[in-house]
Coordinates of C-alpha atoms and ligand atoms in Angstrom, one line a residue:
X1080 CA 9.2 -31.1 -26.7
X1081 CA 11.4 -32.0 -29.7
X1082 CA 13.3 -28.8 -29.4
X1083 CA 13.9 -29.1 -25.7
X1084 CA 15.1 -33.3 -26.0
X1085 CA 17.2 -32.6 -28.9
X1086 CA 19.5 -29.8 -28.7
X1087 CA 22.1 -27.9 -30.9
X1088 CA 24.7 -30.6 -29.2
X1089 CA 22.8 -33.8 -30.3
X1090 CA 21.8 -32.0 -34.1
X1091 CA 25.8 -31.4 -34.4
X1092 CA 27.0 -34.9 -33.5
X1093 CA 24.0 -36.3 -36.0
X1094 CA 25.3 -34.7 -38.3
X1095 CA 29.1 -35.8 -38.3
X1096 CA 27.3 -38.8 -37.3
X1097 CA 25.7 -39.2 -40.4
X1098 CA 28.9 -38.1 -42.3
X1099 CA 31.1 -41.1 -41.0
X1100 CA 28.1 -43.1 -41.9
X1101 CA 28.2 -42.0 -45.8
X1102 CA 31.7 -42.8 -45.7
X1103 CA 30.9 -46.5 -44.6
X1104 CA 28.2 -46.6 -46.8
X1105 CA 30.5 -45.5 -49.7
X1106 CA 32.7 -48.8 -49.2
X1107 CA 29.7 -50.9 -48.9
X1108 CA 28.6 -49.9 -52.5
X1109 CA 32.1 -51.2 -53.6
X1110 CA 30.9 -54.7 -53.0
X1111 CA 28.7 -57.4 -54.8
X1112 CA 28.3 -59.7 -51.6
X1113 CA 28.7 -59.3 -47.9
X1114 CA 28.5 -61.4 -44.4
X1115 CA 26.2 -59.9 -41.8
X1116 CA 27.3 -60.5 -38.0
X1117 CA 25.1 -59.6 -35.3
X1118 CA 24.4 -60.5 -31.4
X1119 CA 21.4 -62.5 -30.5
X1120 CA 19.1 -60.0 -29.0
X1121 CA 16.3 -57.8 -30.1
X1122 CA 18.6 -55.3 -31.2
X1123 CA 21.1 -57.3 -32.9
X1124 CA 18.4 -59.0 -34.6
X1125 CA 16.8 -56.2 -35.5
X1126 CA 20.2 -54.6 -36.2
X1127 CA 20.9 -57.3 -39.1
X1128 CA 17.1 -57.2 -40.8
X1129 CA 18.1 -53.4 -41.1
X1130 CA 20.8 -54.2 -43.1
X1131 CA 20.0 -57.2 -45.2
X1132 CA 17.1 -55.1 -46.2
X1133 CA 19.3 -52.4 -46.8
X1134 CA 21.4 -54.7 -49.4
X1135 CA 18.8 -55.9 -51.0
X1136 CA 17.3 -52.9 -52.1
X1137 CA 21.0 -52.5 -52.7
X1138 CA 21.0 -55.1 -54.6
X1139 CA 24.2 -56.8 -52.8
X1140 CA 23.8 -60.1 -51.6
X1141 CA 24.3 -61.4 -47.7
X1142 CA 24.4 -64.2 -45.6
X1143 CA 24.3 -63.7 -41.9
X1144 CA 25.7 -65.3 -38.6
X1145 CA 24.8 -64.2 -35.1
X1146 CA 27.0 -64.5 -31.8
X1147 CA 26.6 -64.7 -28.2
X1148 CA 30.0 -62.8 -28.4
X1149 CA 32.2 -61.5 -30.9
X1150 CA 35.8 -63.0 -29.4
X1151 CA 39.4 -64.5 -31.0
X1152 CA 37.6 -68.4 -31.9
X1153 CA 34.6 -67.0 -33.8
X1154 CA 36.3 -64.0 -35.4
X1155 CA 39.6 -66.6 -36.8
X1156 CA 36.6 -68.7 -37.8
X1157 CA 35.0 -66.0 -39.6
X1158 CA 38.1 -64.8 -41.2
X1159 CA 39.1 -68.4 -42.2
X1160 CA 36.0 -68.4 -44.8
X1161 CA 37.2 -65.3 -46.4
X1162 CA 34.4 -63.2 -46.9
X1163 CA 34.5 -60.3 -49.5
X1164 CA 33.1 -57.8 -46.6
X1165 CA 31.9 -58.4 -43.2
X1166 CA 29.6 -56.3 -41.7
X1167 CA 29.5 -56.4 -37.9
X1168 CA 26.1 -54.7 -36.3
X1169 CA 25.6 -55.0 -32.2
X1170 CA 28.9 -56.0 -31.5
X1171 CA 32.6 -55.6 -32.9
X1172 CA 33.3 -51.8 -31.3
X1173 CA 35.4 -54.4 -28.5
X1174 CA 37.4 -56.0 -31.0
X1175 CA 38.7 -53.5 -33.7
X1176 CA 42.4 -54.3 -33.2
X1177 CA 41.6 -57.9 -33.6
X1178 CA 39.9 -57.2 -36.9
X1179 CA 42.5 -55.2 -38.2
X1180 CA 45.1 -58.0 -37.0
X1181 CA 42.7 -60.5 -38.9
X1182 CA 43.4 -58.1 -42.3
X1183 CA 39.2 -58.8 -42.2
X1184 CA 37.6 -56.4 -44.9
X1185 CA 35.0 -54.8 -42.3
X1186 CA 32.1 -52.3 -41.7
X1187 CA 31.5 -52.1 -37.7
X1188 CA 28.3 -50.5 -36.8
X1189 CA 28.1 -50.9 -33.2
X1190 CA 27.0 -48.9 -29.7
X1191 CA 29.2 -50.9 -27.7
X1192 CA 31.9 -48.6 -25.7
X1193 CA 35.1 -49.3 -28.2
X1194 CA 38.2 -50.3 -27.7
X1195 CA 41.1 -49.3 -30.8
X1196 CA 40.7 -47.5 -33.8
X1197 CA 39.3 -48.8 -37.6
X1198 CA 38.5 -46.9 -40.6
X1199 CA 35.2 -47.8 -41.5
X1200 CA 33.6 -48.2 -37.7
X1201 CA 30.1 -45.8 -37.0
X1202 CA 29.5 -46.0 -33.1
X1203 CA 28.1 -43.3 -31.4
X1204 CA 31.1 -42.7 -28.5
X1205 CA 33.1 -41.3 -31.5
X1206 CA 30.7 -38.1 -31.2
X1207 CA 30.1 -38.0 -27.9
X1208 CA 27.0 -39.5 -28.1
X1209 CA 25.6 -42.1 -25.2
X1210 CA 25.8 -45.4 -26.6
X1211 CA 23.5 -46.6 -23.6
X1212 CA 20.5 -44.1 -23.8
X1213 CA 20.7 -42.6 -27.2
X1214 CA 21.1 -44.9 -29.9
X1215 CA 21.3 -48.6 -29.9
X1216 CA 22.8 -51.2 -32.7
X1217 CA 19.5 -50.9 -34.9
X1218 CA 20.2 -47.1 -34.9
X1219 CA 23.2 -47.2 -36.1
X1220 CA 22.6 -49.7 -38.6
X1221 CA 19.3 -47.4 -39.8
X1222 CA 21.9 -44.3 -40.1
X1223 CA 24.0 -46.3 -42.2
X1224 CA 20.9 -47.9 -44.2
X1225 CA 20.2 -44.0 -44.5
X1226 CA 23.5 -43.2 -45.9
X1227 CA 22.8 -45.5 -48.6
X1228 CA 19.7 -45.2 -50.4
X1229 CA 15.7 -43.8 -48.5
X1230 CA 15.0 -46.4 -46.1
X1231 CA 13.1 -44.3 -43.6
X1232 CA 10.5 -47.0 -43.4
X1233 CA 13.2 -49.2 -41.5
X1234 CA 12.5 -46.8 -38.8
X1235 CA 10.1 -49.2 -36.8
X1236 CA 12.6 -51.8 -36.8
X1237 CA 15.4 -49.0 -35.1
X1238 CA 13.0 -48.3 -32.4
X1239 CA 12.8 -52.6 -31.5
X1240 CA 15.8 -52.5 -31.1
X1241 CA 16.3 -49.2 -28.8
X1242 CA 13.5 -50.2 -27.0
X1243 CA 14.9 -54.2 -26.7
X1244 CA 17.8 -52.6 -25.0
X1245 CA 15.6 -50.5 -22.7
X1246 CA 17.2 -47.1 -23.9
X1247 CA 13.9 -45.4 -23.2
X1248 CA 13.7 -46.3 -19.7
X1249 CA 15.9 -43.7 -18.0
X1250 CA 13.9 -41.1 -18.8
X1251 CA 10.2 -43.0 -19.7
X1252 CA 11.6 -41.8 -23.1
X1253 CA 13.6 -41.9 -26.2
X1254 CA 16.0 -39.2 -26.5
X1255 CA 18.9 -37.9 -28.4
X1256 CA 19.3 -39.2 -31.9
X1257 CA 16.5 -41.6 -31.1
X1258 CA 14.3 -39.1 -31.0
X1259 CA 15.4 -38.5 -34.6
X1260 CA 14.9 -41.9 -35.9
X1261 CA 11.3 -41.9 -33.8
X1262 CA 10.6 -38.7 -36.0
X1263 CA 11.6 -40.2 -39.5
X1264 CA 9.3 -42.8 -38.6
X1265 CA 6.5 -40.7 -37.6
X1266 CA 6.4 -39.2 -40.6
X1267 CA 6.7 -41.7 -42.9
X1268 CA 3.7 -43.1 -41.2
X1269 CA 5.1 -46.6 -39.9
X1270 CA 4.9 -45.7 -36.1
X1271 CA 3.0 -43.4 -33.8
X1272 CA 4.5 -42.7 -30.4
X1273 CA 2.5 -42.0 -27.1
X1274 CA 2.3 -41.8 -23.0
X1275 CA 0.4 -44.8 -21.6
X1276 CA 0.5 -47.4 -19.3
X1277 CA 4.0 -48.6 -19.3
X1278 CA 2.9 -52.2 -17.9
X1279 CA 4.3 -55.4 -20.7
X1280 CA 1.2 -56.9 -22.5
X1281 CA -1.0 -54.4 -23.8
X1282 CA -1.6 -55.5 -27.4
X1283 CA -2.3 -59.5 -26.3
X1284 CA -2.8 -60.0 -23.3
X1285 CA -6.0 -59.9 -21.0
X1286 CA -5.4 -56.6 -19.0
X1287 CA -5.5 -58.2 -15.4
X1288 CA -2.5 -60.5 -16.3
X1289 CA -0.8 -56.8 -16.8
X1290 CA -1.3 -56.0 -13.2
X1291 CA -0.7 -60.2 -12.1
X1292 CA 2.6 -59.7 -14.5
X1293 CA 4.0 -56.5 -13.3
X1294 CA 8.0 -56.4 -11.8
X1295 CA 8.5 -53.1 -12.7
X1296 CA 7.0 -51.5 -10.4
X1297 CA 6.6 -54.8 -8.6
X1298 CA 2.7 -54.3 -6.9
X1299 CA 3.3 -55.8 -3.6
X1300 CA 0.4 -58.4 -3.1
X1301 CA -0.7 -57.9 -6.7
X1302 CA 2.3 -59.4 -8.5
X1303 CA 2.0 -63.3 -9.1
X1304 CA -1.0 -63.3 -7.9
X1305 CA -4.1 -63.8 -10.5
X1306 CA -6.9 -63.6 -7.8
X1307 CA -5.1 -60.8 -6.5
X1308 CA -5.4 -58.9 -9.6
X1309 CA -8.9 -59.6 -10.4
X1310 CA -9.8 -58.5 -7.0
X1311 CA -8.1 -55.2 -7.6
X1312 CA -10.1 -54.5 -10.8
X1313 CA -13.3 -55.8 -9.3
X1314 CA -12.9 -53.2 -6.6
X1315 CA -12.9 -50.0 -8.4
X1316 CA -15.8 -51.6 -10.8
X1317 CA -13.9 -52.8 -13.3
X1318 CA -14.6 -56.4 -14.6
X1319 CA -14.8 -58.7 -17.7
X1320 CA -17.8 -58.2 -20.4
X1321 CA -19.6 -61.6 -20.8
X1322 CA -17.4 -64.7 -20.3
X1323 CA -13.7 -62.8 -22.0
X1324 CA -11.4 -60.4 -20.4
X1325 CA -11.2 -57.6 -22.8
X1326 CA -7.3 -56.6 -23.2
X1327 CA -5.4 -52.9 -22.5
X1328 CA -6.2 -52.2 -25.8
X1329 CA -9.7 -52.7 -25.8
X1330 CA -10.4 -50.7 -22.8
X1331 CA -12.2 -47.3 -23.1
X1332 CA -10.2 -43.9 -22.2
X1333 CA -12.3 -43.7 -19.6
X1334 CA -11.2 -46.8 -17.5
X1335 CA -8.1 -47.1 -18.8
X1336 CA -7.7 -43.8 -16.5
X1337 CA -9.0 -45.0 -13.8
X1338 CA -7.6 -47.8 -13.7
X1339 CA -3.5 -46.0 -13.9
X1340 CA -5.3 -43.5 -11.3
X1341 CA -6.2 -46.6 -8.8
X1342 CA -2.8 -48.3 -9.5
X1343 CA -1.3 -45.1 -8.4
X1344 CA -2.7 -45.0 -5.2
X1345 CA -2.1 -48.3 -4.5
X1346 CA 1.2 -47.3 -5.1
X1347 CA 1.5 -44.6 -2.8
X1348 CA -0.3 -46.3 0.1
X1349 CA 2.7 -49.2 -0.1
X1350 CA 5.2 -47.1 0.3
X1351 CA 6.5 -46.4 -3.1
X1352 CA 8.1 -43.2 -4.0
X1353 CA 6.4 -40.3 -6.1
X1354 CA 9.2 -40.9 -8.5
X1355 CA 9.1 -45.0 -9.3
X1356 CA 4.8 -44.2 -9.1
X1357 CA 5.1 -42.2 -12.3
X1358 CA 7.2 -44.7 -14.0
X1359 CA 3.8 -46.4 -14.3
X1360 CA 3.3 -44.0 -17.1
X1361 CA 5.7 -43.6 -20.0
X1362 CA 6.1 -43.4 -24.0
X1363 CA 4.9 -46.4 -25.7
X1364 CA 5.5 -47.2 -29.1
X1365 CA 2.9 -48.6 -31.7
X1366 CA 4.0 -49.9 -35.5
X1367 CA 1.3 -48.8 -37.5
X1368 CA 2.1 -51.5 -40.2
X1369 CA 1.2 -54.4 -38.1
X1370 CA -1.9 -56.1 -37.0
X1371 CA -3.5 -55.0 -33.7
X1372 CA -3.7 -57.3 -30.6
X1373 CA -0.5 -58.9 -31.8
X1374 CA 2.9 -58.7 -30.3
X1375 CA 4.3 -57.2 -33.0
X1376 CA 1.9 -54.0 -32.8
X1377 CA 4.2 -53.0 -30.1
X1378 CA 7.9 -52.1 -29.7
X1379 CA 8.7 -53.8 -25.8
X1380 CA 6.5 -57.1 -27.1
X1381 CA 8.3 -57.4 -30.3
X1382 CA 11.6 -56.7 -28.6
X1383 CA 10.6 -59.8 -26.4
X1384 CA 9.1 -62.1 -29.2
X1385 CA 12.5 -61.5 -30.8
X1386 CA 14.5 -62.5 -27.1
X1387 CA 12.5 -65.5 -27.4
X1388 CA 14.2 -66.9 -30.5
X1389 CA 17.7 -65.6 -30.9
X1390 CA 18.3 -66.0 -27.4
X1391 CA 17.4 -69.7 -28.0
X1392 CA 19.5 -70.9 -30.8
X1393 CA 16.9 -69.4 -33.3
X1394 CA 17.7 -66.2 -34.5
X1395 CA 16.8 -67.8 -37.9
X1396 CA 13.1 -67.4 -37.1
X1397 CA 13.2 -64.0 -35.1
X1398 CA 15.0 -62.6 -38.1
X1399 CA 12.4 -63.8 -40.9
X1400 CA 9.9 -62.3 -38.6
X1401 CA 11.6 -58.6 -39.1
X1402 CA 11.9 -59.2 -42.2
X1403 CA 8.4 -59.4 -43.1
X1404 CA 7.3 -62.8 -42.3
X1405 CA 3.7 -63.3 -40.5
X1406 CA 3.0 -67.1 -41.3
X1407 CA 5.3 -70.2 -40.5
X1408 CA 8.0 -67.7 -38.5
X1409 CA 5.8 -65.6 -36.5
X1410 CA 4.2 -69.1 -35.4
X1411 CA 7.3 -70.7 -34.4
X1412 CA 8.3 -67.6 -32.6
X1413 CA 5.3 -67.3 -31.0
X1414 CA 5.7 -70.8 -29.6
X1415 CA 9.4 -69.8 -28.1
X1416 CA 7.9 -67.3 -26.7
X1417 CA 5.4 -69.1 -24.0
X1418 CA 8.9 -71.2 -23.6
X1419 CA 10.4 -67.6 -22.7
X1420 CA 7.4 -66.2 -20.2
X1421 CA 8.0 -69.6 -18.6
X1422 CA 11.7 -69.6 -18.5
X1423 CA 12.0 -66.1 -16.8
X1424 CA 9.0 -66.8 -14.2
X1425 CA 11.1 -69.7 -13.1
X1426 CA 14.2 -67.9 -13.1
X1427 CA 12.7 -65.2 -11.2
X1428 CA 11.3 -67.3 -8.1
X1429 CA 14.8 -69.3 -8.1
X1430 CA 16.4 -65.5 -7.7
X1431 CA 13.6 -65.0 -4.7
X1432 CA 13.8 -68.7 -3.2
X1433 CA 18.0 -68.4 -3.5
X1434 CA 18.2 -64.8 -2.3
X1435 CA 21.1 -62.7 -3.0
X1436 CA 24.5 -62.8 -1.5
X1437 CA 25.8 -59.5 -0.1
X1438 CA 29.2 -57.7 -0.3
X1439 CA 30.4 -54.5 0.3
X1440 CA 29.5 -52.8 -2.9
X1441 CA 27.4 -55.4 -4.9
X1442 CA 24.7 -58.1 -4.1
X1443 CA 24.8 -60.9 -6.6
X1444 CA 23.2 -64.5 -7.2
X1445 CA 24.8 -67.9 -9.1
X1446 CA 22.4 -69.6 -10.9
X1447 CA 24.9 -72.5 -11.6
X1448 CA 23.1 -74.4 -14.5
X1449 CA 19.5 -73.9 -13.3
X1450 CA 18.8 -70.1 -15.7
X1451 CA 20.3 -70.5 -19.2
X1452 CA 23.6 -68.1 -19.4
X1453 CA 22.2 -65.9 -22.4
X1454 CA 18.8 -65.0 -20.5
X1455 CA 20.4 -64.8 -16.6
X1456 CA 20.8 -60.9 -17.6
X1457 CA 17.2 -60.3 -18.0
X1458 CA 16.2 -62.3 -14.9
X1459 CA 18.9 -59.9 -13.2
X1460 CA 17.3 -57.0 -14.3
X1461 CA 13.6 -58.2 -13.6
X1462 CA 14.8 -59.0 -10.2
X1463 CA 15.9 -55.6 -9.0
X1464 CA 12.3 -54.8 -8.9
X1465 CA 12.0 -56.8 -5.5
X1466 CA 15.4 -57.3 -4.3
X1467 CA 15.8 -55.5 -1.2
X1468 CA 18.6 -53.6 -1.5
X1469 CA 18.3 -51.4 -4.3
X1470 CA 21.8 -49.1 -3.3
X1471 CA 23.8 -52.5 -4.7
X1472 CA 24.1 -53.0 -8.3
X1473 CA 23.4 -56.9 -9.2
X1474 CA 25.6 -59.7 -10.5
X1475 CA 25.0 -63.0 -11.8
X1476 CA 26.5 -66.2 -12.8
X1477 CA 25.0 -68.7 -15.2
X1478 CA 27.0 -71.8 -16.2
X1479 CA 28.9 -71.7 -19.9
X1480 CA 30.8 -74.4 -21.6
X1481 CA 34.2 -73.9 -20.4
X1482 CA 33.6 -71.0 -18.2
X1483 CA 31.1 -68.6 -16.4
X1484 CA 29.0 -66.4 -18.0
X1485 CA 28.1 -63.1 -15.7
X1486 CA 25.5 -60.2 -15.9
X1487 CA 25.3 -57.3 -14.3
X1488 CA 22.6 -54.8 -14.1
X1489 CA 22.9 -51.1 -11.9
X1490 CA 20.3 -48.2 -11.6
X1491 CA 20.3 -44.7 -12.6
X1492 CA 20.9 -43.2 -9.1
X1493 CA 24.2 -45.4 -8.7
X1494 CA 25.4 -44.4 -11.8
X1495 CA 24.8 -40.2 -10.8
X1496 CA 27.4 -41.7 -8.0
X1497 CA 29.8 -42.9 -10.4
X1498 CA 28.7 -46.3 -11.2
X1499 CA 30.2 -47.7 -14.3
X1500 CA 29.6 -51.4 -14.4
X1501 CA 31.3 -51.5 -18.3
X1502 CA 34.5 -50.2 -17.1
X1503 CA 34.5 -52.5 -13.5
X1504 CA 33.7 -55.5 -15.8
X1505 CA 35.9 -55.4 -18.3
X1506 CA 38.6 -54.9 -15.7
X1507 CA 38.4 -57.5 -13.2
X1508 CA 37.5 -60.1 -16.0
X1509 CA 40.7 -59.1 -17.3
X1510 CA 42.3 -59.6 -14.5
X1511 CA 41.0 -63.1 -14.1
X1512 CA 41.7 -64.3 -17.7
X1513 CA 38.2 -63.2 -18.9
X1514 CA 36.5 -60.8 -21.3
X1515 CA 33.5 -58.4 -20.7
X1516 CA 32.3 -55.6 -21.9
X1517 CA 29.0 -53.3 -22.3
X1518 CA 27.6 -50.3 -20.8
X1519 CA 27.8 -48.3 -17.4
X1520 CA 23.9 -49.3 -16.6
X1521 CA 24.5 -53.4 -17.7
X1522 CA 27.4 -55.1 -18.7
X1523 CA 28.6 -58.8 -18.8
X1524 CA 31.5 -61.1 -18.9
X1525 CA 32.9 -64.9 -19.3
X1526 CA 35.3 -65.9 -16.9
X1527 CA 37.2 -68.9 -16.2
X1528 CA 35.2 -71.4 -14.0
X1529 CA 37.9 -71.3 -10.9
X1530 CA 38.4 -67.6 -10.9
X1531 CA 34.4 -66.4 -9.4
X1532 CA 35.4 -65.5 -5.9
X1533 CA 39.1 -63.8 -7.1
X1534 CA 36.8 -61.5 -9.5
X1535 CA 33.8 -60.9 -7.1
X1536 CA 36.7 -59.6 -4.5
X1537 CA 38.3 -57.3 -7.4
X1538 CA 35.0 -56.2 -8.5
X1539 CA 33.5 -55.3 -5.6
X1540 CA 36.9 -53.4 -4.6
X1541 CA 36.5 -51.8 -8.1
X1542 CA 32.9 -50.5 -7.9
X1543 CA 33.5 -49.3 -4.8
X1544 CA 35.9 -47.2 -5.5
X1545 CA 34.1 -45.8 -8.6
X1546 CA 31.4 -44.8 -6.9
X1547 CA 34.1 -43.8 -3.7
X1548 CA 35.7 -41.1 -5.9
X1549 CA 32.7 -39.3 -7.1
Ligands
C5P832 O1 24.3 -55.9 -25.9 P1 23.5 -54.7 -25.7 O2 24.1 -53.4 -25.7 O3 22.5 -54.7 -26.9 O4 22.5 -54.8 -24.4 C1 22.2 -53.7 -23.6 C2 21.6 -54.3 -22.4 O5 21.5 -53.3 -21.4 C3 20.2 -55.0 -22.6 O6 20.3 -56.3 -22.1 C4 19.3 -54.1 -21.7 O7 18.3 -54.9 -21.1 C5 20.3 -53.6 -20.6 N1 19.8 -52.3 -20.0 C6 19.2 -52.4 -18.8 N2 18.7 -51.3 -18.2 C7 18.7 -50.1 -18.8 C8 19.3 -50.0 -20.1 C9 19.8 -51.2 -20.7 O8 19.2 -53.5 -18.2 N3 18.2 -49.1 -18.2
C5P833 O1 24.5 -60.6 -21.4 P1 24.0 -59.4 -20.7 O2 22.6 -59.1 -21.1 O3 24.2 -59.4 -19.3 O4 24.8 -58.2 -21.4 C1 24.8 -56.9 -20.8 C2 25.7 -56.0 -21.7 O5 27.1 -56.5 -21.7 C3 25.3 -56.1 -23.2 O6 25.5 -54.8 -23.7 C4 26.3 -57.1 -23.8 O7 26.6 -56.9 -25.1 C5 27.6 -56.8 -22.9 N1 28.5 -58.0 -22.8 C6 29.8 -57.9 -23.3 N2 30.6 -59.0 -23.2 C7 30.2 -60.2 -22.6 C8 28.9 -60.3 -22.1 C9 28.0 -59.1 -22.3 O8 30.2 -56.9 -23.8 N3 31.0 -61.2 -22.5
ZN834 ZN1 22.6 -53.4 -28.5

């Protein structure tokens, strides 16, 4: 399997890869005290407990500060406190003239499609590796944390924040240098890799709130519904043991296949195709280090536990949790995180109740103030499970202080037909006063409040001519 995922291609670019990293990790070592920037998902939190673990066993002291976006006010702010070294993870590839304009002392370790040159920047596009599918922020940051001293336990964290950014789901896999990092983890015993049911909830949750929680697939009559799904289970003889519902991880082999076999025919019989039934199944990824039937057990709940806080003004807790703490932090985050379930089921029916407006080439919703601008991505996402056109890529608008914030989220079939929402993005904000950025599958921008129809009309003429020429 290894051999066929990971080819001579992928072991060449690692390795120039991994040279460019020892360089960066060279200049590092030049310095008693750095500042860590990272973004305020999973991965960029994950991204920055990579590091500051990294200069601690380094013995180099940091401080950290984490963005929504890297642009001109923040990075002026940041230059203003003159840092010794700044060290940007999840974010900074957009910005590498500005940095150099800024004279900031810098490190960018970033996945993000980049735009200018810098001397000590590790991001995979240099080597002609995806950005989007096989390595994330985290990864980056681990090959660095490589470079400088054996830190292949950090491994667990790398996958987080892959799997936070849903690089395994084009192929219900890792790959590419992923796959690497997956390995180094394997064998230093800190996490195990497997195929299983790919529905969110296995470690905590009572299995029928899997089925009653599902949106990708979405089970049609089974989704939302909590009768629904205990009927389902009841019906092929499955049921609770005394007065609890035991949880995924409780189940026997035995009726955890029949179960995935039942849900498959369901399936089937509603229409679905062969190819979105097997993304029931896919590789699931357990950290060995932590307690079972918590969310940290598992690399999608952790990657959500850690959306929960950053996302939320409180990156502060979700990064004490990868660093190590289990007590007060993990609490707290738990807490954010029935906030978060909450926050995206309401989001979701708003998407369903407000429908999505149609163009030409994209379908999109505008939340106006109702879905907080730094979660209206996810909800775009989740919501392509049961919009019903799924040939349109979606785009959404949340409210931001001086501006709009917009998501967009595309599929892998539009993307075989040219799709590149990064490149349409970044364009038509442009053209509107903006800024964007991101990848060909999701990508995002902050626009000027007066300018949403003048860059829907340039976007969708922009997309469609992307996926026109191919
Ligand atoms: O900022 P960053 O690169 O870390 O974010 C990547 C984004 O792309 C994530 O929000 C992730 O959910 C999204 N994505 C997606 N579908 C995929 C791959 C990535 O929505 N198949
Ligand atoms: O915010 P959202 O989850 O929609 O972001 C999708 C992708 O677009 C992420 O990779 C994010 O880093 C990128 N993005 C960006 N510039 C923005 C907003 C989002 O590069 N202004
Ligand atoms: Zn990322």
């Amino acid at each position: 399997m290894e051999m066929v995922i990971n080819n001579q291609k992928t072991t060449k670019a690692i390795m120039t890869l991994q040279k460019k990293a020892e360089q960066c990790s060279e200049h590092i070592r030049k310095h008693s005290s750095a500042l860590v920037v990272s973004h305020i998902d999973a991965d960029g939190l994950t991204s920055a407990a990579i590091m500051c673990k990294t200069l601690e066993r380094a013995g180099i002291e940091y401080r950290t500060r984490f963005l929504k976006q890297l642009d001109m006010v923040s990075l002026r702010d940041i230059a203003d406190r003159y840092p010794e070294l700044v060290i940007f993870t999840d974010l900074g590839s957009g910005m590498l003239e500005v940095i150099k304009s800024l004279r900031l002392n810098a490190v960018i370790l970033d996945h993000h499609m980049p735009h200018g040159t810098y001397e000590y920047h590790l991001n995979p596009h240099l080597f002609g590796i995806n950005g989007a599918t096989e390595i994330s922020g985290s990864g980056i940051t681990y090959i660095l944390s490589k470079a400088l001293g054996y830190n292949n336990d950090l491994a667990d964290l790398a996958i987080v924040g892959a799997v936070g950014d849903l690089q395994h789901m084009k192929k219900g896999q890792l790959v590419g240098v992923n796959r690497t990092i997956l390995e180094d983890g394997a064998k230093s015993n800190v996490l195990r890799y497997e195929k299983d049911l790919l529905l969110f909830g296995k470690q905590t949750r009572p299995f029928f709130r899997l089925l009653q929680y599902s949106c990708d697939p979405y089970l049609p009559g089974i989704t939302g519904s909590e009768d629904a799904s205990i009927e389902f289970l009841k019906k092929i003889g499955i049921s609770h043991h005394g007065e609890k519902w035991r949880r995924w991880i409780d189940l026997g082999q035995d009726e955890k296949q029949q179960i995935v076999s039942a849900l498959m025919q369901f399936c089937l019989s509603s229409g679905m195709s062969a190819g979105n039934v097997t993304r029931l199944i896919g590789e699931v990824y357990t950290l060995l280090r932590e307690k079972e039937g918590t969310e940290v057990r598992d690399a999608s709940e952790y990657s959500t536990l850690l959306n929960a806080t950053a996302r939320y003004d409180h990156a502060d807790i979700g990064l004490a949790v990868c660093m190590g703490d289990r007590g007060k932090s993990y609490n707290e985050a738990s807490i954010l995180l029935n906030e978060h379930r909450k926050n995206l089921v309401e989001g979701l029916t708003l998407v369903k109740e407000q429908g999505m407006v149609m163009m030409e080439n994209l379908q999109y919703f505008d939340s106006g103030n109702k879905i907080r601008e730094t979660i209206v991505g996810i909800v775009a996402g989740m919501s392509s499970s049961f919009v019903i056109n799924k040939n349109l890529p979606i785009i959404a608008f949340a409210d931001s202080e001086g501006g709009v914030k917009v998501s967009s989220r595309g599929n892998y079939d539009l993307i075989r037909k040219g799709l590149n929402l990064g490149a349409a993005i970044t364009e038509a904000a442009k053209a509107v006063g903006g800024t964007g950025g991101g990848h060909d599958i999701a990508a995002g921008a902050f626009i000027p409040k007066d300018a949403k129809n003048e860059f829907l009309k340039l976007l969708d003429g922009r997309i469609g001519t992307q996926i026109k020429i191919n």
